[in-house]
Coordinates of C-alpha atoms in Angstrom, one line a residue:
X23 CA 31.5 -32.2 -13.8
X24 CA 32.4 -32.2 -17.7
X25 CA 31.5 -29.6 -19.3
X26 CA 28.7 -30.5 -21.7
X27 CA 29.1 -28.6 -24.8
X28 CA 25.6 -28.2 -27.5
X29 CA 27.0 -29.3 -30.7
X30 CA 30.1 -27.1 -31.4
X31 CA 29.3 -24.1 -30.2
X32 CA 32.4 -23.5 -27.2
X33 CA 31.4 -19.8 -26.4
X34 CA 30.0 -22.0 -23.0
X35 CA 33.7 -22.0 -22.0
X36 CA 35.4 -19.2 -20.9
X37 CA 39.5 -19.6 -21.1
X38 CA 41.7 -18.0 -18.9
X39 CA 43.3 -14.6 -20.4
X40 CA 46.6 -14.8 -21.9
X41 CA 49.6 -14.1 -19.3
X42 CA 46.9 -13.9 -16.4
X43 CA 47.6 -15.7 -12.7
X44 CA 45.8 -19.2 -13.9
X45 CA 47.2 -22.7 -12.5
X46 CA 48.2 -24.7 -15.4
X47 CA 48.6 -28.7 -14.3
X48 CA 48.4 -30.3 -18.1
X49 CA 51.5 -31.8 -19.8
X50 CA 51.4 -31.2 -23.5
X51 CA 53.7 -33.0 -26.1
X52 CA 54.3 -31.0 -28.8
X53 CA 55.3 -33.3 -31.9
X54 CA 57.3 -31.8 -35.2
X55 CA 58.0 -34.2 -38.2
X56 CA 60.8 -32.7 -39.7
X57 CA 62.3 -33.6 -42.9
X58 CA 65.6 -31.7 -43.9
X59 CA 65.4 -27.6 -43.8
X60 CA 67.0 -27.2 -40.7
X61 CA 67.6 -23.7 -40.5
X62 CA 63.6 -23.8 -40.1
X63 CA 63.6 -26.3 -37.8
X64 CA 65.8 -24.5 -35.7
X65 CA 63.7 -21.4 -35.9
X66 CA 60.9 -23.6 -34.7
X67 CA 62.4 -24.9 -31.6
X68 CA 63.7 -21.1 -30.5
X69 CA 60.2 -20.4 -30.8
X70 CA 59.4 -23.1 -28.7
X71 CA 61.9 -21.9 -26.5
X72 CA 60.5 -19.0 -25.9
X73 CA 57.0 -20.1 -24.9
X74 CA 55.1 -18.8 -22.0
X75 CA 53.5 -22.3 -20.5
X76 CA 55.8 -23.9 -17.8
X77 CA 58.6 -25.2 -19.2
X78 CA 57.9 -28.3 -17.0
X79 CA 54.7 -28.9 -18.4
X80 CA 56.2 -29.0 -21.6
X81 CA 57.6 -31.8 -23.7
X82 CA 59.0 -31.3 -27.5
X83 CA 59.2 -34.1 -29.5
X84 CA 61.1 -33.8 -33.1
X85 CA 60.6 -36.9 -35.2
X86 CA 63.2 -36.4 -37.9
X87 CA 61.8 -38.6 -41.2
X88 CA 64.8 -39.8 -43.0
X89 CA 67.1 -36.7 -43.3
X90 CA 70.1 -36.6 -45.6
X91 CA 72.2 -35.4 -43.7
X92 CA 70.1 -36.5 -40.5
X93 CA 69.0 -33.5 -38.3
X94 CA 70.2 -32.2 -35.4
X95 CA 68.8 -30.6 -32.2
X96 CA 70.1 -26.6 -32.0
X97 CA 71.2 -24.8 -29.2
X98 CA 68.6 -23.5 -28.2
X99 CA 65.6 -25.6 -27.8
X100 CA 63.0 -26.4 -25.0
X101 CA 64.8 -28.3 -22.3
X102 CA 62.4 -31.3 -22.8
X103 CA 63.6 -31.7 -26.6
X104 CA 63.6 -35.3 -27.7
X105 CA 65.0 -36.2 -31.0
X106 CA 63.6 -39.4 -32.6
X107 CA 64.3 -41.0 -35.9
X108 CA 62.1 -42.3 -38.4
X109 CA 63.1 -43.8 -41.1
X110 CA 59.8 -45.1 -43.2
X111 CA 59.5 -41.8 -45.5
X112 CA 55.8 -40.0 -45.1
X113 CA 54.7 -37.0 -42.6
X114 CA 51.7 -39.3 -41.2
X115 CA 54.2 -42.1 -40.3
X116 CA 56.9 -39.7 -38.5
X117 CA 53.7 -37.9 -36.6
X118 CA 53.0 -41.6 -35.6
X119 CA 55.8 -42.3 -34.4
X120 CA 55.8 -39.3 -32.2
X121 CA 52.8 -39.7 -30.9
X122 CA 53.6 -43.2 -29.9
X123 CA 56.5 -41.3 -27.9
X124 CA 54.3 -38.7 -26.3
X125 CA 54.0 -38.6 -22.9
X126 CA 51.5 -35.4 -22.8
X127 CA 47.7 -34.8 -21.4
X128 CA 47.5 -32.8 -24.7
X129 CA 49.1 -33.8 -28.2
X130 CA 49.8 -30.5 -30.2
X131 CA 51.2 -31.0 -33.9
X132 CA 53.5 -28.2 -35.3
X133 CA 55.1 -28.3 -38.5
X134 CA 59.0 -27.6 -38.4
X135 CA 58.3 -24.9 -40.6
X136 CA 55.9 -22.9 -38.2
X137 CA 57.7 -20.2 -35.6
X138 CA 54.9 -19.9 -32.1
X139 CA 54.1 -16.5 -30.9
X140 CA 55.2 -16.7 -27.2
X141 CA 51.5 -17.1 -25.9
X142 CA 50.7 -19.8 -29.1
X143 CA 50.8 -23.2 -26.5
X144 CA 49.4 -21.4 -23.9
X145 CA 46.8 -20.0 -26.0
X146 CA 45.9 -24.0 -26.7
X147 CA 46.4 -25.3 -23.2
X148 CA 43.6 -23.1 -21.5
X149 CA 40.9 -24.1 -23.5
X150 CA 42.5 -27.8 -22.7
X151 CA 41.9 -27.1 -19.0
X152 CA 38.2 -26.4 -19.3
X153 CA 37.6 -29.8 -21.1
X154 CA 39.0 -33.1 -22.0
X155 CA 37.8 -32.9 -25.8
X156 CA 38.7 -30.0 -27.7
X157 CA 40.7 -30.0 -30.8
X158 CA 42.4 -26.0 -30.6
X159 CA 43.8 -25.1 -34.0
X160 CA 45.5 -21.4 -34.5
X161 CA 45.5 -18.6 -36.8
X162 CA 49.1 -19.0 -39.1
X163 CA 50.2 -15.9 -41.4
X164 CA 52.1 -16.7 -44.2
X165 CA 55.7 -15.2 -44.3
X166 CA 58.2 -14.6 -47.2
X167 CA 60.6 -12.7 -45.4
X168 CA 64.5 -13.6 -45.0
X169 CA 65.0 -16.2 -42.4
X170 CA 66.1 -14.2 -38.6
X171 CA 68.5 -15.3 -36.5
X172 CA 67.3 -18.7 -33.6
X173 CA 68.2 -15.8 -31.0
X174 CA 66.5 -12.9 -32.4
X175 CA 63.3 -15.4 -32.2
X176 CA 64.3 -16.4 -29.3
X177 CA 64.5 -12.7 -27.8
X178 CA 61.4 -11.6 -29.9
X179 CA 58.5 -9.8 -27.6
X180 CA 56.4 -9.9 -31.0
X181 CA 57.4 -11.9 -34.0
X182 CA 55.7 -9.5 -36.4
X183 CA 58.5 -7.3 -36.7
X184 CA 60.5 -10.5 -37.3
X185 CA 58.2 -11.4 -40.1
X186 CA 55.7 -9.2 -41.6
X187 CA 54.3 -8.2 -44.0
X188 CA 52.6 -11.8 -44.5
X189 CA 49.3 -13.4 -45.5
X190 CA 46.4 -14.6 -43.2
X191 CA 45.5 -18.2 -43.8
X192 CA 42.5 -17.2 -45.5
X193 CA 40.3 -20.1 -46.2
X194 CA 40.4 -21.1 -42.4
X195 CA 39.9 -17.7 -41.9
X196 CA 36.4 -17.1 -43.9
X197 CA 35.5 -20.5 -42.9
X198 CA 35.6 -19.4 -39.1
X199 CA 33.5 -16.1 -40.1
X200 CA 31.1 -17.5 -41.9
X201 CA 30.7 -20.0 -39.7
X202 CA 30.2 -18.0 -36.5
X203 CA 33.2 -18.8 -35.3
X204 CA 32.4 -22.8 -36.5
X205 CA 29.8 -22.4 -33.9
X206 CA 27.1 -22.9 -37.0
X207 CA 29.4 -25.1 -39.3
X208 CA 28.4 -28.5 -40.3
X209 CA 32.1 -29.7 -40.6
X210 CA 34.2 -27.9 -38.2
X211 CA 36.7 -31.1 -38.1
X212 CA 37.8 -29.0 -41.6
X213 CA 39.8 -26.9 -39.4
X214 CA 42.1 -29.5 -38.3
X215 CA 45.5 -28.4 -39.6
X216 CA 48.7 -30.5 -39.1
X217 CA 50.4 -27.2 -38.8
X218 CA 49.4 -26.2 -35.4
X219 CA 46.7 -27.8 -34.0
X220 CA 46.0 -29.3 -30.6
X221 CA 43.4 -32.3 -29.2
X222 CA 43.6 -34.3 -26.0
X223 CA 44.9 -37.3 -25.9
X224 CA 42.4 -39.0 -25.0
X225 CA 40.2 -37.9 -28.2
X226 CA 43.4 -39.9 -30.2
X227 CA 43.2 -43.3 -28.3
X228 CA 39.6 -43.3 -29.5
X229 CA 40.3 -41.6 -32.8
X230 CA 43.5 -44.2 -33.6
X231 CA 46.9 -42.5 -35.6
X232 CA 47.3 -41.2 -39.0
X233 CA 46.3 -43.2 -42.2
X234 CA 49.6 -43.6 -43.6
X235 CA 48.1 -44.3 -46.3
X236 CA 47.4 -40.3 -46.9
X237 CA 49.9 -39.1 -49.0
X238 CA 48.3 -35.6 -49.0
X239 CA 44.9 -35.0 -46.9
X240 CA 45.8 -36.8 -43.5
X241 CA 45.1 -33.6 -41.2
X242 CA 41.6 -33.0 -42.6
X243 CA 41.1 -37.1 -42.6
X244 CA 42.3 -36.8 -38.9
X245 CA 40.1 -34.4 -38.2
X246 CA 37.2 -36.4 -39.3
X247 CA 38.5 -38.9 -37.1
X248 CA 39.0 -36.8 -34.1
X249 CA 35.0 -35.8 -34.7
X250 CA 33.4 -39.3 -35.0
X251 CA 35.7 -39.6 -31.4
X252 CA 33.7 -36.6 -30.2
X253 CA 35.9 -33.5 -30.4
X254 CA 34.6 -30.0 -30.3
X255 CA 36.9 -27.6 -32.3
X256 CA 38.0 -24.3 -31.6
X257 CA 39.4 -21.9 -33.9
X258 CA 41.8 -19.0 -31.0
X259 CA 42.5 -16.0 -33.3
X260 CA 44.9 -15.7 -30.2
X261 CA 47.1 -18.8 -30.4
X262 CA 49.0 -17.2 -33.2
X263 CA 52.3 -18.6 -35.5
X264 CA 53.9 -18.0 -38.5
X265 CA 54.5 -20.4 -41.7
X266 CA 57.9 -19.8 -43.1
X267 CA 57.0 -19.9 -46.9
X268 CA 53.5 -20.5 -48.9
X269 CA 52.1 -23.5 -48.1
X270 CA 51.8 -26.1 -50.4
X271 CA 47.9 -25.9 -51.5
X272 CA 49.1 -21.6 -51.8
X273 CA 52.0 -23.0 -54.3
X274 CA 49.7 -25.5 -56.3
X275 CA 45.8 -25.5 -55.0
X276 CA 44.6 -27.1 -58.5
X277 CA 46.8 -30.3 -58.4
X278 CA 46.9 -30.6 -54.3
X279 CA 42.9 -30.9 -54.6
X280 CA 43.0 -33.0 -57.2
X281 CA 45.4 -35.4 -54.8
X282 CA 43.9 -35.1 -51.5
X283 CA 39.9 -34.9 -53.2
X284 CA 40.9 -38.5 -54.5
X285 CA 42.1 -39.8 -50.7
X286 CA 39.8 -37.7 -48.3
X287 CA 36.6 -38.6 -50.3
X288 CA 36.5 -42.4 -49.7
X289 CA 37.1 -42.0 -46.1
X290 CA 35.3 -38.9 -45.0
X291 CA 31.8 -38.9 -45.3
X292 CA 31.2 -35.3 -44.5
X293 CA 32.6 -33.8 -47.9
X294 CA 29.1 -35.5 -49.7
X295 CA 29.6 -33.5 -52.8
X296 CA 32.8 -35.2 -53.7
X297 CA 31.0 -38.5 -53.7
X298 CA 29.0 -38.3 -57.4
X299 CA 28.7 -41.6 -58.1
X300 CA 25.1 -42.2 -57.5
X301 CA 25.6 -46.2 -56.1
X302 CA 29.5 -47.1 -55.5
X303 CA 30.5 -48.3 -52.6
X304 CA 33.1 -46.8 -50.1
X305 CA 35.5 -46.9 -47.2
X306 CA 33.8 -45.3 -44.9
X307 CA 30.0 -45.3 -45.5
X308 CA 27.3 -42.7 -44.9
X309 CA 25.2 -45.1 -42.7
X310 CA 26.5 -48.4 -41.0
X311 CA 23.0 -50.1 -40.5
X312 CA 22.8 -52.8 -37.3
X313 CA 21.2 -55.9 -37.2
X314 CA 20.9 -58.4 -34.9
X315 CA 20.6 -61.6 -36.6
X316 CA 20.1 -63.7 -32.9
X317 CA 16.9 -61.6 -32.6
X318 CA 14.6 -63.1 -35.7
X319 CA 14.1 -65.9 -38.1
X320 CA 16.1 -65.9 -41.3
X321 CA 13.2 -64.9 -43.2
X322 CA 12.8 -61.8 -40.9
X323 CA 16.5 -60.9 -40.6
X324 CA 16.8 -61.0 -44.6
X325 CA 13.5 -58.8 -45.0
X326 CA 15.3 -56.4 -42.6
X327 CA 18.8 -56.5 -44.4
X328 CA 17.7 -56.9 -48.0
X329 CA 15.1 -53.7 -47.3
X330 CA 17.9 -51.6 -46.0
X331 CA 20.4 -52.4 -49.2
X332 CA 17.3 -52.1 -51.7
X333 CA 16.5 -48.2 -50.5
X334 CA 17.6 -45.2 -52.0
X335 CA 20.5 -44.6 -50.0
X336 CA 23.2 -46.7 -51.3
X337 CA 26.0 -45.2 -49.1
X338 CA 25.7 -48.0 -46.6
X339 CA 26.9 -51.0 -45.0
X340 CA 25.3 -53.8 -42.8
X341 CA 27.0 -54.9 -40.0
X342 CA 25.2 -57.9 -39.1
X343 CA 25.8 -59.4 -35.7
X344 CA 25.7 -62.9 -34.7
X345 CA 28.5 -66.4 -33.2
X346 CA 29.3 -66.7 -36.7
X347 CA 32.7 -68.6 -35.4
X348 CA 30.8 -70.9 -33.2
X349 CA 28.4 -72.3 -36.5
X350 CA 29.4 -75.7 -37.2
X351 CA 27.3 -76.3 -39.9
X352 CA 25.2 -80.3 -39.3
X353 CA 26.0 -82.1 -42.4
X354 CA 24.3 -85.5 -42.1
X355 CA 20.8 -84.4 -40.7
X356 CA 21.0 -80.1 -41.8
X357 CA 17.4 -79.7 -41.1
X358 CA 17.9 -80.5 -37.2
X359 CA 20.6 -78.3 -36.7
X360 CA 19.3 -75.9 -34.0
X361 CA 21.3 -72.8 -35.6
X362 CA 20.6 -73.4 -39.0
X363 CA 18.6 -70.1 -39.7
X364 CA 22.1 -68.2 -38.9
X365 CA 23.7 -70.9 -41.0
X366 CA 21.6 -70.3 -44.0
X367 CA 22.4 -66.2 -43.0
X368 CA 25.5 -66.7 -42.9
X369 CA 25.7 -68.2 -46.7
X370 CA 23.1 -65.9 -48.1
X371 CA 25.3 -63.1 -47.5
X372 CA 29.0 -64.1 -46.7
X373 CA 29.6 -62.7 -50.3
X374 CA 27.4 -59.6 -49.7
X375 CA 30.5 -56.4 -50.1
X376 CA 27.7 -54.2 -48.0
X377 CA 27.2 -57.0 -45.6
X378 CA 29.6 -57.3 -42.8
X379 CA 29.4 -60.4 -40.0
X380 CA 31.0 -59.9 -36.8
X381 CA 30.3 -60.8 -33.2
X382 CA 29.1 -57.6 -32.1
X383 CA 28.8 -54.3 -33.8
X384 CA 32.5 -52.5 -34.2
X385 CA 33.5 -48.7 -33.3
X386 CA 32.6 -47.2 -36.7
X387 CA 33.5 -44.2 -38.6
X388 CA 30.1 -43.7 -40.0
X389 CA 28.7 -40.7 -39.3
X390 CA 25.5 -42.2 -38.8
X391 CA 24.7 -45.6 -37.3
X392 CA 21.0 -47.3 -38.1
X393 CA 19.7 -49.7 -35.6
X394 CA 16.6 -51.6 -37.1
X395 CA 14.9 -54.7 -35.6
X396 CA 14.8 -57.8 -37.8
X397 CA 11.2 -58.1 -39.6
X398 CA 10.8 -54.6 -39.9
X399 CA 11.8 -53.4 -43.5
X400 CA 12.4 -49.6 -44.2
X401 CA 10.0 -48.4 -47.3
X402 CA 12.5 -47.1 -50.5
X403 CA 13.4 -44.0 -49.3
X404 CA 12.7 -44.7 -45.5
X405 CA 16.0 -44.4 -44.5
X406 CA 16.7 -41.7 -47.1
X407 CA 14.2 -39.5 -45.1
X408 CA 15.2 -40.4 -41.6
X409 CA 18.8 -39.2 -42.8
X410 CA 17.1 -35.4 -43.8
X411 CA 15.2 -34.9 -40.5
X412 CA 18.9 -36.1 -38.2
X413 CA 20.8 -33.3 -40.5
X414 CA 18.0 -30.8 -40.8
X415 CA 18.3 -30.1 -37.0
X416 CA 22.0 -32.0 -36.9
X417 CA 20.1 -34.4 -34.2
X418 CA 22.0 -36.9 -32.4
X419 CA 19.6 -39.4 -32.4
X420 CA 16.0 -40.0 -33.9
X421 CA 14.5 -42.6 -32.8
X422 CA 11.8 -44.4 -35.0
X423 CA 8.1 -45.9 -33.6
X424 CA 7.8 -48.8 -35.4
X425 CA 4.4 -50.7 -33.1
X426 CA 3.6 -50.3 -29.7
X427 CA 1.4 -52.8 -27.5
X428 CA 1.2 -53.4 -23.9
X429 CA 4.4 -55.3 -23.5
X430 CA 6.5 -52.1 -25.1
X431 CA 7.2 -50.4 -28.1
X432 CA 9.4 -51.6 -30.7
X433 CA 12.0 -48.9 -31.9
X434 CA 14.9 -48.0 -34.9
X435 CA 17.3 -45.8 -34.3
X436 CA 19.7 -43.7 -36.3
X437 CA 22.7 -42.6 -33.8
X438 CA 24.7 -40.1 -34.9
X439 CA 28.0 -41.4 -34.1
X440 CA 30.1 -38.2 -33.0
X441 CA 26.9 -37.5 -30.6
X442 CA 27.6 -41.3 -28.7
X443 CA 30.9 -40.7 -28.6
X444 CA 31.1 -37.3 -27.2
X445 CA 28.5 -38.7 -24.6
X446 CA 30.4 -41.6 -23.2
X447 CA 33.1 -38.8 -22.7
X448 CA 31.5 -36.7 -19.9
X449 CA 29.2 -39.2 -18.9
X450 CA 29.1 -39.7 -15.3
X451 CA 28.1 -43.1 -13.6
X452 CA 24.8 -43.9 -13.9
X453 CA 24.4 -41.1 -16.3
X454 CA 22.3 -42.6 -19.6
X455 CA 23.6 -41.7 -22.6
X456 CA 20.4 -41.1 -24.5
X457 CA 19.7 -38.2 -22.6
X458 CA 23.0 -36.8 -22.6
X459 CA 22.8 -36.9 -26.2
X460 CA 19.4 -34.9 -26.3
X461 CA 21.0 -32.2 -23.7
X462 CA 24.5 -32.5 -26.5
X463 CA 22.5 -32.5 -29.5
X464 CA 18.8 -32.7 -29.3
X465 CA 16.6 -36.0 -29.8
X466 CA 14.0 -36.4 -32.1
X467 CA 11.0 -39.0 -32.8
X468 CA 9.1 -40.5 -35.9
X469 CA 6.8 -42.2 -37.2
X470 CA 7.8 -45.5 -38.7
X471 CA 4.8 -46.3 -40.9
X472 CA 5.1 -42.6 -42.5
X473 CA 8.5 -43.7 -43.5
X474 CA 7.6 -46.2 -45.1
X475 CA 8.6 -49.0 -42.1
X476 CA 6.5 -52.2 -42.6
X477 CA 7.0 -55.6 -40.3
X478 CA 8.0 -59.0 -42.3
X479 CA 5.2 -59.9 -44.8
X480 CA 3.6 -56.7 -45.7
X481 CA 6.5 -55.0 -46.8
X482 CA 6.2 -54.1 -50.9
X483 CA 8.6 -56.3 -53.2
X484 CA 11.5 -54.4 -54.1
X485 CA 12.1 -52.3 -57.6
X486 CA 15.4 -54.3 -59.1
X487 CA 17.8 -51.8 -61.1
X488 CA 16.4 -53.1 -64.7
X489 CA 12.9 -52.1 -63.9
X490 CA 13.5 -49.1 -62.5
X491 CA 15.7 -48.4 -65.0
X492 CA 12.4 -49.0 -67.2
X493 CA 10.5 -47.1 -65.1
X494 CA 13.1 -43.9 -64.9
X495 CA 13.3 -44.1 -68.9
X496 CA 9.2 -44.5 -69.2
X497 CA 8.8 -41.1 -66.8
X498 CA 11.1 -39.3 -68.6
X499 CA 9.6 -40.2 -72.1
X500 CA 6.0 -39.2 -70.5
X501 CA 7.8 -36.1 -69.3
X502 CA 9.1 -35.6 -73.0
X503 CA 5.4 -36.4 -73.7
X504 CA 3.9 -33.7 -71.8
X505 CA 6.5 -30.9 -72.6
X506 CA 6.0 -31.5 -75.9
X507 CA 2.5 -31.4 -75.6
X508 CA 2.6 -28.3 -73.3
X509 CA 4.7 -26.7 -75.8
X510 CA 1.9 -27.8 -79.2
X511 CA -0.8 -26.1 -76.2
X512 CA 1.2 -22.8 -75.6
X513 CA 1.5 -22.7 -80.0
X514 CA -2.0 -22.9 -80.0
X515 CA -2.8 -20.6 -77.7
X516 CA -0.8 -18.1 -79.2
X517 CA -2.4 -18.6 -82.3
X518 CA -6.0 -18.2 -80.7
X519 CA -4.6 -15.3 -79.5
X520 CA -3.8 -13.7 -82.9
X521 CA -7.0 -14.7 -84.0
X522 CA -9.1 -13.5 -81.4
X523 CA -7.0 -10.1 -82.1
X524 CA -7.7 -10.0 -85.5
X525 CA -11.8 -10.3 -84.2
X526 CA -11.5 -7.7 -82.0
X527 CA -10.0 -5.3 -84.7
X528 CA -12.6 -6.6 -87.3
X529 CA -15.4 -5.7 -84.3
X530 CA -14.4 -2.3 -84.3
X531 CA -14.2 -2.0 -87.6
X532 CA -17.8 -3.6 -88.1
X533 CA -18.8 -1.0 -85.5
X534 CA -17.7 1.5 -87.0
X535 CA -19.3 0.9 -90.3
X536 CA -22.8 0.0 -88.4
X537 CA -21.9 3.7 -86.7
X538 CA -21.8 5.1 -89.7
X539 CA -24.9 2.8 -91.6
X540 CA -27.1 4.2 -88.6
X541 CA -26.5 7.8 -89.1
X542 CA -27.3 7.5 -92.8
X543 CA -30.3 5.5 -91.9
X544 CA -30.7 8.1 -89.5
X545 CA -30.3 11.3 -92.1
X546 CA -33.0 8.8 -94.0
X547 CA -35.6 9.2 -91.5
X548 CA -35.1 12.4 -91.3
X549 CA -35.1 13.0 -94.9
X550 CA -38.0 11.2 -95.2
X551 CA -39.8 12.5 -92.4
X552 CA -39.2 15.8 -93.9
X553 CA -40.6 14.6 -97.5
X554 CA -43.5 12.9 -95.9
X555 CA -44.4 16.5 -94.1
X556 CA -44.1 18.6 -96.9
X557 CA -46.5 16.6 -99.0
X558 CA -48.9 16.4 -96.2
X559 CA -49.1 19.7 -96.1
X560 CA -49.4 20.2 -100.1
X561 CA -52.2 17.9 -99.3
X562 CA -53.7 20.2 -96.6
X563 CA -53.5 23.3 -98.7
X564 CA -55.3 21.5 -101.8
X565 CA -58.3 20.1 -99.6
X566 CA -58.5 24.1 -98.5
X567 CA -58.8 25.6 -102.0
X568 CA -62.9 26.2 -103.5
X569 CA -63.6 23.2 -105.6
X570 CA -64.6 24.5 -109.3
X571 CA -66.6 22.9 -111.6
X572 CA -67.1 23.7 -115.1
X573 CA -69.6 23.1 -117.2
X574 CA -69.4 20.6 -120.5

């Protein structure tokens, strides 16, 4: 049975060790683009040369892309060395056109600037035994030293001495650590390196060729590609090489970015902080939505279409399904034609850019893919929120309860689209995909009415851009509003609190003086208590003196 591995997380697999008694039985086609430098190139194939997987098993394919003058193979080479021309200038068209020539169970891309340790395909083919959809990339060091001899490669135990001191590849290299080992990383398809990477062949007849299009970018755009086909990606500190020279992003990081941010953001979804443009549309969308325009009135299937391109989330497409090239439109009686609710669909949004018609819905390169039923409308944010709860748990599918009767339950659906295609990989006869995505990547349900979900004809009427335009500037001028008044509050309270300050120092001043006002009234009393005493007692001695009376 295929192995079934949980998200990205390949520790499950245990690869044979290097150089020990395992069977090898995969071919592997090992394609190099080359364009002039062929002291390199040759450096490359001696290294190739050299490699400890059966020579049988492998196939070297060097795709030289317009040379002046045209390359040649060297002496010494893999004995399966094939030397192809292509003419039409570009790195993605010459890896094309050896792919196209490949005859391998295992497609492994090496630059013709990139000398293998011994072990490096070997290192790639094990984990290539143990399951039919990894992508292996390996750990290059970047070298500055003087260009050896194709024999002394060739006769090389261990490049290092050939070619140290050098420098790791260091953002692949944090990458992998912070990542746990891109067991925990959200884009692991980053790794992808034209360089030296690997991937089944299999994962490319699903993923498609290289976007010659992609003047700069095309192994991280692959990559993407080679995930939405359901690749797992493993980073082997052990499948080792070494880059003659910087690379290019070492030599010039600010204007590569610049190149490949402009190409890679349109057509990978995955780098969402590169798309800032809060409502443009582009290549590849966030969410290709699904609806089934056979399955409801024209009334329902509009509610359903016009809800989804009226939310929040504007990095969408509709992919509208329906024998749009059997409609042949009645023109004498139109209001008997038995299709004209898909006739009046089909004109209401033939001119839609977010709308797409086709006969049935396409292999996308959406991350995410929205099935909704027609009459059921998502609320504003509905789908916004469903999108949160897949990547807060990186669910392969959540599945949303929109009624249930006794005849069923009626159900959306967002897929996440690597989760699918990983699933029809291993899946076994019979197997049910929806439950190999829950072992894959975990299932989830919700609840369609506390998204906001509402069948044709209660749905609320959608917010066009000019009032909530209004709207956004009214909130923010009753937010001004309130700061402002927030702000008057906080002065005022700070002002009652020098007051009250002021009191409290003017209370113990006034006690003070009442202190002192009640020891003099005090000393009073006692004064006049005193006073009052002493007379009394003048009086007291007068009443005991004799009374005399003389005579007149």
């Amino acid at each position: 049975m295929t192995p079934r591995i949980r998200g990205n997380d390949y520790t499950v697999l245990q690869p044979a060790a290097l150089g020990s008694a395992w069977t090898p039985s995969l071919r592997v086609s090992v394609v190099v683009p080359a364009y002039g430098a062929q002291a390199k190139l040759d450096l490359t194939l001696a290294g190739l040369a050299a490699q400890t997987y059966p020579a049988g098993l492998l196939e070297v394919i060097v795709v030289d892309n317009g040379s002046d003058p045209p390359l040649r193979l060297p002496e010494i080479r893999p004995r399966g060395t094939r030397l192809l021309v292509c003419e039409a200038p570009g790195r993605a068209r010459a890896r094309n056109a050896g792919l196209a020539a490949a005859t391998g169970d295992v497609i492994h891309w090496m630059d013709s600037d990139v000398v293998p340790e011994r072990a490096e395909v070997e290192a790639h083919m094990r984990w290539h035994h143990l399951a039919p959809y990894l992508s292996v990339t390996s750990y290059l060091r970047f070298s500055t030293a003087a260009l050896p001899a194709p024999e002394d490669v060739a006769g090389a135990g261990d490049l290092a001495r050939l070619f140290e001191p050098a420098e790791p590849h260091a953002w692949i290299e944090d990458l992998v650590e912070r990542s746990q080992g891109l067991t925990r990383s959200p884009r692991p398809f980053s790794i992808h390196i034209g360089g030296a990477s690997s991937a089944n062949a299999r994962l490319f007849e699903r993923a498609g060729t290289m976007d010659p299009d992609m003047i700069l970018g095309q192994d991280t755009e692959m990559g993407y590609r080679l995930a939405q086909a359901g690749a797992v990606f493993v980073p082997d500190p052990q499948a080792r090489a070494y880059h003659l020279g910087p690379s290019m992003r070492m030599r010039d990081s600010e204007r590569i970015n610049r190149v490949s941010h402009a190409l890679v953001t349109d057509r990978v979804p995955g780098y969402r902080w590169l798309r800032t443009h809060p409502s443009r549309q582009w290549k590849v969308p966030q969410v290709e939505a699904v609806v089934d325009a056979t399955a409801g009135s024209y009334d329902e299937v509009r509610a359903t279409v016009d809800g989804v391109l009226a939310g929040t989330v504007t990095d969408l497409a509709v992919v509208l399904t329906g024998p749009w090239d059997e409609l042949a439109p009645e023109q004498r009686a139109p209001l008997k034609d038995p299709r004209l609710d898909l006739v009046l669909l089909r004109a209401h949004y033939a001119h839609e850019g977010r709308v797409r018609l086709a006969a049935t819905p396409p292999d996308t390169l959406s991350p995410y893919r929205l099935r909704v039923p027609p009459g059921w409308s998502p609320g504003e944010d509905g789908i916004g929120a469903l999108l949160a709860t897949a990547r807060e748990r990186e669910f392969g599918l959540v599945s949303v309860l929109l009624a249930e009767d006794a005849e069923g339950i009626v159900v959306a659906r967002l897929e996440r689209t690597e989760a699918f295609a990983r699933a029809a990989l291993v899946a076994a006869e019979g197997e049910n995909a929806d439950d190999l995505v829950d072992e894959m990547f975990g299932t989830h349900w919700a609840d369609g009415e506390t998204l906001g979900f509402r069948p044709f004809g209660e749905a609320a009427p959608h917010l066009n851009p000019r009032a909530a335009y209004r709207a956004r500037v009214s909130a923010q001028a009753e937010v001004e509003r309130l700061t402002n008044e927030v702000e008057r509050l906080r002065g005022q309270i700070a002002k009652w609190r020098d007051e009250a300050g002021r009191w409290r120092k003017s209370a113990v001043e006034f006690r003070r003086e009442i202190g002192a006002l009640r020891k003099q009234i005090s000393a009073l009393r006692r004064a006049q208590s005193q006073g009052q005493a002493q007379g009394l007692r003048g009086i007291a001695r007068g009443l005991t003196r004799p009374f005399t009376f003389k005579k007149s």
